[in-house]
Amino acid sequence: MKIAIIHGQSHEGSTCMAARELANKVGGEIREFFLPRDFNKSCLGCYTCFKTDLSNCPHYKELEPLVTAILDADLLILESPVYVYHATGPMMSFLDHFGAWWMVHRPLPEMSGKQAVAIATAAGGGMKSTVRDMADSLEMWGIHKVYKLGFGVQATKAEEIPEGILRKIHRKTDRLACRIRKNVGKRGCNGRAKKWFYLMRFAHKHFPPMEPDYSYWEKQNWHGKDRPWHQA
Ligand SMILES: Cc1cc2nc3c(=O)[nH]c(=O)nc-3n(C[C@H](O)[C@H](O)[C@H](O)COP(=O)(O)O)c2cc1C
């Protein structure tokens, strides 16, 4: 089992602790990246990825190790502390680079063999919107199973988390690790991305073709009988 953790901050606090706890319980080879330490670029809005390919992104040299780790992983964990009710700026800037991977553009069939988790911790509130910030991308990339974990830790440091909340973190990561292990090796597509796949397929057939997306889908035979979640 290959696991990639992308931390939305460069320090090892409560969120990092929860993400590592889950990864260790799932077990396997773990690779970790910290943002902005390991990738600190903001999307330039040049549309190169949409018009050509992500590999032509002006930031691709810095992005490539993270892309490789994501593509290699069976399980991807994105985590972020809640900063003003949302994921950190570095996490959002990182995710901005993958718009072309969304189901409405040119999704990667290998995403259907992966599972992912979005994890957030907050002192009190904002876990739901923060987890959603990360899960939006994971789902729209077409990842098979996307799980969400949010913890209100009543603390600004991991060492200050009350005992009862620590127990809740242990219990929830135990349960999720079990579910993840059961689903290893299965292929599929989450319901949200599947709905968008069929909407785009309809649009491709009834409206003027948008390139290079249309030709990409044509090559994969997605206008025909093949589906991203059926391909090896
Ligand atoms: C800039 C900033 C903004 C924050 N915004 C919120 C917030 O909106 N809601 C909240 O409950 N906690 C907020 N917090 C607290 C952190 O989310 C919380 O302490 C979190 O558990 C820290 O995780 P970490 O130890 O992984 O950094 C904020 C902290 C910082 C530094």
Coordinates of C-alpha atoms and ligand atoms in Angstrom, one line a residue:
M1 CA 0.0 0.0 0.0
K2 CA 1.5 3.3 -1.1
I3 CA 0.3 6.4 0.9
A4 CA 1.0 10.0 0.0
I5 CA 0.3 12.7 2.6
I6 CA 0.2 16.3 1.6
H7 CA 0.2 18.6 4.6
G8 CA -1.3 22.1 4.1
Q9 CA 1.2 23.6 6.4
S10 CA 4.9 23.2 7.0
H11 CA 4.8 22.5 10.8
E12 CA 3.9 19.3 12.6
G13 CA 0.9 20.2 14.7
S14 CA -2.5 18.6 15.5
T15 CA -3.6 18.1 11.9
C16 CA -0.3 16.5 10.9
M17 CA -0.6 14.2 14.0
A18 CA -4.1 13.1 13.0
A19 CA -3.0 12.4 9.3
R20 CA 0.1 10.4 10.4
E21 CA -2.0 8.5 12.9
L22 CA -4.4 7.4 10.2
A23 CA -1.6 6.6 7.7
N24 CA 0.3 4.5 10.2
K25 CA -2.9 2.6 11.1
V26 CA -3.6 1.9 7.4
G27 CA 0.0 0.8 7.1
G28 CA 2.3 0.9 4.1
E29 CA 5.0 3.0 2.5
I30 CA 4.3 6.6 3.4
R31 CA 5.6 9.7 1.5
E32 CA 5.0 13.2 3.0
F33 CA 5.1 16.7 1.5
F34 CA 4.6 19.9 3.4
L35 CA 3.2 23.1 1.9
P36 CA 4.6 25.6 1.3
R37 CA 7.9 24.1 2.2
D38 CA 7.9 21.5 -0.7
F39 CA 5.8 23.5 -3.2
N40 CA 5.2 27.2 -2.8
K41 CA 3.8 28.5 -6.1
S42 CA 0.5 30.2 -6.8
C43 CA -1.3 29.4 -10.1
L44 CA -0.4 32.1 -12.7
G45 CA -3.8 31.8 -14.4
C46 CA -2.0 31.2 -17.8
Y47 CA -4.4 28.4 -18.8
T48 CA -1.5 26.3 -20.2
C49 CA -2.7 23.2 -18.4
F50 CA -6.3 23.6 -19.7
K51 CA -5.1 24.4 -23.3
T52 CA -2.3 21.8 -23.5
D53 CA -1.2 19.6 -20.6
L54 CA -0.3 19.9 -17.0
S55 CA 3.3 18.9 -17.8
N56 CA 3.7 22.3 -19.6
C57 CA 2.7 24.3 -16.4
P58 CA 5.4 26.9 -15.7
H59 CA 5.7 25.3 -12.2
Y60 CA 5.9 21.7 -13.4
K61 CA 9.5 21.2 -12.4
E62 CA 8.6 22.0 -8.7
L63 CA 5.2 20.3 -9.0
E64 CA 6.5 17.0 -10.5
P65 CA 7.6 15.2 -7.3
L66 CA 4.2 15.8 -5.8
V67 CA 2.4 14.7 -9.0
T68 CA 4.5 11.5 -9.1
A69 CA 3.7 10.7 -5.5
I70 CA 0.0 11.3 -6.1
L71 CA -0.1 9.1 -9.2
D72 CA 1.9 6.3 -7.4
A73 CA -0.3 6.4 -4.3
D74 CA -3.1 3.9 -3.5
L75 CA -4.2 6.3 -0.7
L76 CA -3.9 10.1 -0.8
I77 CA -4.3 12.1 2.4
L78 CA -4.7 15.9 2.1
E79 CA -4.7 17.7 5.5
S80 CA -5.1 21.3 6.6
P81 CA -5.7 23.2 9.8
V82 CA -8.7 25.5 9.6
Y83 CA -7.5 29.0 8.8
V84 CA -10.4 31.5 8.9
Y85 CA -12.9 28.7 8.1
H86 CA -11.0 27.3 5.1
A87 CA -8.0 25.3 4.0
T88 CA -4.6 27.1 4.2
G89 CA -3.6 29.3 1.3
P90 CA -0.7 27.0 0.4
M91 CA -3.1 24.0 0.1
M92 CA -5.6 26.0 -2.0
S93 CA -2.7 27.3 -4.2
F94 CA -1.4 23.7 -4.7
L95 CA -4.9 22.4 -5.6
D96 CA -5.4 25.3 -8.1
H97 CA -2.7 23.6 -10.3
F98 CA -4.9 20.6 -11.0
G99 CA -8.0 22.1 -12.6
A100 CA -7.3 20.2 -15.9
W101 CA -7.6 16.9 -13.9
W102 CA -11.3 17.7 -13.0
M103 CA -13.9 15.3 -14.4
V104 CA -15.3 18.2 -16.5
H105 CA -11.9 18.5 -18.4
R106 CA -9.4 15.6 -18.7
P107 CA -9.7 13.2 -15.7
L108 CA -7.1 10.5 -15.2
P109 CA -8.5 7.0 -15.3
E110 CA -5.9 5.9 -12.7
M111 CA -7.8 8.0 -10.1
S112 CA -10.6 5.3 -10.1
G113 CA -8.2 2.9 -8.3
K114 CA -7.4 5.3 -5.5
Q115 CA -8.9 6.2 -2.1
A116 CA -8.4 9.6 -0.5
V117 CA -9.0 11.4 2.8
A118 CA -9.4 15.1 3.6
I119 CA -8.6 15.9 7.2
A120 CA -8.9 19.2 9.1
T121 CA -8.6 20.3 12.6
A122 CA -9.9 23.6 14.1
A123 CA -9.8 25.1 17.5
G124 CA -13.6 25.3 17.4
G125 CA -15.4 25.6 14.0
G126 CA -14.9 25.6 10.2
M127 CA -13.9 21.9 9.9
K128 CA -16.7 21.1 7.4
S129 CA -15.9 23.9 5.0
T130 CA -12.1 23.2 5.2
V131 CA -12.6 19.4 4.6
R132 CA -14.9 20.3 1.7
D133 CA -12.2 22.6 0.2
M134 CA -9.9 19.6 -0.2
A135 CA -12.6 17.0 -0.9
D136 CA -13.9 19.1 -3.8
S137 CA -10.7 18.4 -5.8
L138 CA -10.4 14.8 -4.6
E139 CA -13.9 14.0 -5.7
M140 CA -13.8 15.9 -9.0
W141 CA -10.5 14.2 -9.9
G142 CA -12.6 11.0 -9.9
I143 CA -11.0 9.3 -6.9
H144 CA -13.1 6.2 -6.1
K145 CA -13.6 6.7 -2.3
V146 CA -13.2 10.1 -0.7
Y147 CA -13.5 10.2 3.1
K148 CA -13.7 13.3 5.3
L149 CA -12.4 13.7 8.8
G150 CA -12.8 16.9 10.9
F151 CA -11.8 17.4 14.5
G152 CA -12.5 20.3 16.8
V153 CA -9.5 20.0 19.0
Q154 CA -10.0 23.0 21.3
A155 CA -6.2 23.7 21.0
T156 CA -3.6 25.5 19.0
K157 CA -1.0 22.8 19.7
A158 CA -1.1 19.0 19.6
E159 CA 0.2 18.8 23.2
E160 CA -2.8 20.8 24.4
I161 CA -5.6 18.6 22.9
P162 CA -7.9 17.4 25.8
E163 CA -7.8 13.6 26.5
G164 CA -11.4 13.0 25.5
I165 CA -10.8 14.6 22.0
L166 CA -7.6 12.5 21.6
R167 CA -9.6 9.4 22.3
K168 CA -12.1 10.5 19.6
I169 CA -9.3 11.0 17.1
H170 CA -7.9 7.5 17.9
R171 CA -11.4 5.9 17.6
K172 CA -12.2 7.6 14.3
T173 CA -8.8 6.9 12.7
D174 CA -9.1 3.3 13.8
R175 CA -12.5 2.9 12.1
L176 CA -11.5 4.7 8.9
A177 CA -8.2 2.7 8.6
C178 CA -10.3 -0.4 8.7
R179 CA -12.7 0.8 5.9
I180 CA -9.7 1.9 3.8
R181 CA -8.0 -1.5 4.1
K182 CA -11.2 -3.2 3.0
N183 CA -11.5 -1.2 -0.1
V184 CA -7.9 -1.6 -1.3
G185 CA -7.6 -2.7 -4.9
K186 CA -11.2 -1.9 -5.8
R187 CA -12.0 0.4 -8.7
G188 CA -14.9 2.8 -9.1
C189 CA -15.9 6.4 -9.2
N190 CA -17.6 8.6 -6.6
G191 CA -21.2 9.6 -7.3
R192 CA -20.5 13.3 -7.8
A193 CA -17.8 12.8 -10.4
K194 CA -19.8 10.1 -12.2
K195 CA -22.7 12.6 -12.5
W196 CA -20.4 15.2 -14.0
F197 CA -18.9 12.6 -16.4
Y198 CA -22.3 12.0 -17.9
L199 CA -23.2 15.7 -18.0
M200 CA -19.9 16.5 -19.9
R201 CA -20.4 13.5 -22.2
F202 CA -23.9 14.9 -23.1
A203 CA -22.4 18.4 -23.6
H204 CA -19.6 17.0 -25.8
K205 CA -22.2 15.3 -28.0
H206 CA -24.6 18.3 -28.3
F207 CA -22.4 21.4 -28.2
P208 CA -19.4 22.6 -30.3
P209 CA -16.3 20.6 -29.2
M210 CA -14.0 22.2 -26.6
E211 CA -10.4 21.2 -27.2
P212 CA -8.2 19.6 -26.2
D213 CA -10.8 17.9 -23.9
Y214 CA -13.0 16.6 -26.7
S215 CA -10.2 14.8 -28.5
Y216 CA -8.9 13.4 -25.1
W217 CA -12.3 11.9 -24.4
E218 CA -12.6 10.6 -28.0
K219 CA -9.2 8.9 -27.7
Q220 CA -10.3 7.2 -24.5
N221 CA -13.5 6.1 -26.2
W222 CA -15.5 7.8 -23.4
H223 CA -18.0 9.1 -26.1
G224 CA -18.3 5.4 -26.9
K225 CA -18.7 2.6 -24.4
D226 CA -15.6 3.0 -22.3
R227 CA -15.6 4.8 -18.9
P228 CA -12.7 6.1 -16.8
W229 CA -13.6 3.8 -13.9
H230 CA -13.5 0.7 -16.2
Q231 CA -10.0 1.2 -17.6
A232 CA -7.0 -0.5 -16.1
Ligands
LIG1 C1 -4.5 32.1 10.8 C2 -5.3 31.1 11.6 C3 -6.6 31.1 11.4 C4 -7.4 30.2 12.2 N1 -8.8 30.1 12.0 C5 -9.5 29.3 12.7 C6 -11.0 29.2 12.5 O1 -11.5 29.9 11.6 N2 -11.7 28.4 13.3 C7 -11.1 27.7 14.3 O2 -11.8 27.0 15.0 N3 -9.8 27.7 14.5 C8 -9.0 28.5 13.7 N4 -7.6 28.5 13.9 C9 -7.0 27.6 14.9 C10 -6.5 26.3 14.2 O3 -7.3 25.9 13.2 C11 -6.4 25.1 15.2 O4 -5.7 25.5 16.3 C12 -5.8 23.9 14.5 O5 -6.1 22.8 15.3 C13 -4.3 24.1 14.3 O6 -3.8 22.9 13.6 P1 -2.2 22.6 13.5 O7 -1.8 22.3 14.9 O8 -2.1 21.5 12.6 O9 -1.6 23.9 13.0 C14 -6.8 29.4 13.2 C15 -5.4 29.4 13.4 C16 -4.7 30.3 12.6 C17 -3.2 30.3 12.8

